[in-house]
């Protein structure tokens, strides 16, 4: 997968090493792109409570298909 994570912090930031270790936890998981994107959004938005967050996940080409999943979170203002 290729992950693009964009967020507007409200008060907390996601530390890059912690993010890397968290993502490595999915390395051997059998999970669909849609479920992975939703899980990432739920966990990461829960961790830092952003004003808004977008998880843009692209699965590498398999069988001629390239799958892109985009999910968004908009926090309460």
Short mmCIF file of C-alpha atoms in Angstrom, two decimals:
data_model
loop_
_atom_site.label_atom_id
_atom_site.label_comp_id
_atom_site.label_asym_id
_atom_site.label_seq_id
_atom_site.Cartn_x
_atom_site.Cartn_y
_atom_site.Cartn_z
CA UNK A 1 0.00 0.00 0.00
CA UNK A 2 0.88 3.65 -0.38
CA UNK A 3 -0.50 5.84 2.39
CA UNK A 4 -1.07 9.58 2.25
CA UNK A 5 -2.14 10.98 5.60
CA UNK A 6 -3.26 14.58 5.85
CA UNK A 7 -4.62 16.16 9.00
CA UNK A 8 -5.18 19.51 10.65
CA UNK A 9 -4.21 19.14 14.30
CA UNK A 10 -6.33 20.63 17.02
CA UNK A 11 -3.76 20.26 19.77
CA UNK A 12 -1.93 16.96 19.41
CA UNK A 13 0.44 15.69 16.73
CA UNK A 14 1.25 12.15 15.62
CA UNK A 15 4.90 11.34 16.24
CA UNK A 16 6.52 9.82 13.14
CA UNK A 17 8.26 6.92 14.88
CA UNK A 18 5.07 5.93 16.69
CA UNK A 19 3.20 6.07 13.38
CA UNK A 20 5.81 3.87 11.70
CA UNK A 21 5.63 1.27 14.47
CA UNK A 22 1.83 1.34 14.40
CA UNK A 23 1.78 0.81 10.62
CA UNK A 24 4.27 -2.06 10.88
CA UNK A 25 1.70 -3.83 13.02
CA UNK A 26 -0.38 -4.35 9.86
CA UNK A 27 2.49 -5.88 7.92
CA UNK A 28 1.35 -9.49 8.12
CA UNK A 29 -2.39 -8.81 8.39
CA UNK A 30 -4.77 -9.99 5.70
CA UNK A 31 -7.05 -6.96 5.38
CA UNK A 32 -8.95 -5.31 2.53
CA UNK A 33 -7.97 -1.77 1.53
CA UNK A 34 -11.37 -0.37 2.55
CA UNK A 35 -11.19 -1.92 6.01
CA UNK A 36 -7.59 -0.84 6.49
CA UNK A 37 -8.35 2.77 5.54
CA UNK A 38 -11.32 2.88 7.93
CA UNK A 39 -9.26 1.32 10.75
CA UNK A 40 -6.40 3.77 10.22
CA UNK A 41 -8.77 6.74 10.24
CA UNK A 42 -10.56 5.58 13.39
CA UNK A 43 -7.35 4.84 15.30
CA UNK A 44 -5.37 7.89 14.21
CA UNK A 45 -8.23 10.37 14.61
CA UNK A 46 -8.89 8.85 18.02
CA UNK A 47 -5.23 9.28 18.98
CA UNK A 48 -4.86 12.97 18.12
CA UNK A 49 -8.43 14.37 17.87
CA UNK A 50 -7.76 16.48 14.73
CA UNK A 51 -9.97 19.18 13.29
CA UNK A 52 -9.97 17.10 10.10
CA UNK A 53 -8.11 14.10 8.73
CA UNK A 54 -7.89 12.30 5.39
CA UNK A 55 -6.51 8.80 4.86
CA UNK A 56 -5.74 8.16 1.19
CA UNK A 57 -4.70 4.54 0.68
CA UNK A 58 -3.68 3.06 -2.68
CA UNK A 59 -3.20 -0.67 -3.10
CA UNK A 60 -0.52 -1.76 -5.54
CA UNK A 61 -1.74 -3.21 -8.81
CA UNK A 62 -2.95 -6.79 -8.48
CA UNK A 63 -4.54 -8.61 -11.36
CA UNK A 64 -4.62 -5.39 -13.35
CA UNK A 65 -6.57 -3.49 -10.66
CA UNK A 66 -5.33 -0.50 -8.72
CA UNK A 67 -7.57 0.21 -5.73
CA UNK A 68 -7.67 3.63 -4.07
CA UNK A 69 -9.65 4.24 -0.90
CA UNK A 70 -10.11 7.71 0.60
CA UNK A 71 -11.82 8.28 3.96
CA UNK A 72 -12.28 11.56 5.81
CA UNK A 73 -12.94 12.68 9.35
CA UNK A 74 -14.23 16.08 10.35
CA UNK A 75 -14.06 16.73 14.07
CA UNK A 76 -16.44 18.91 16.02
CA UNK A 77 -15.40 22.55 16.00
#
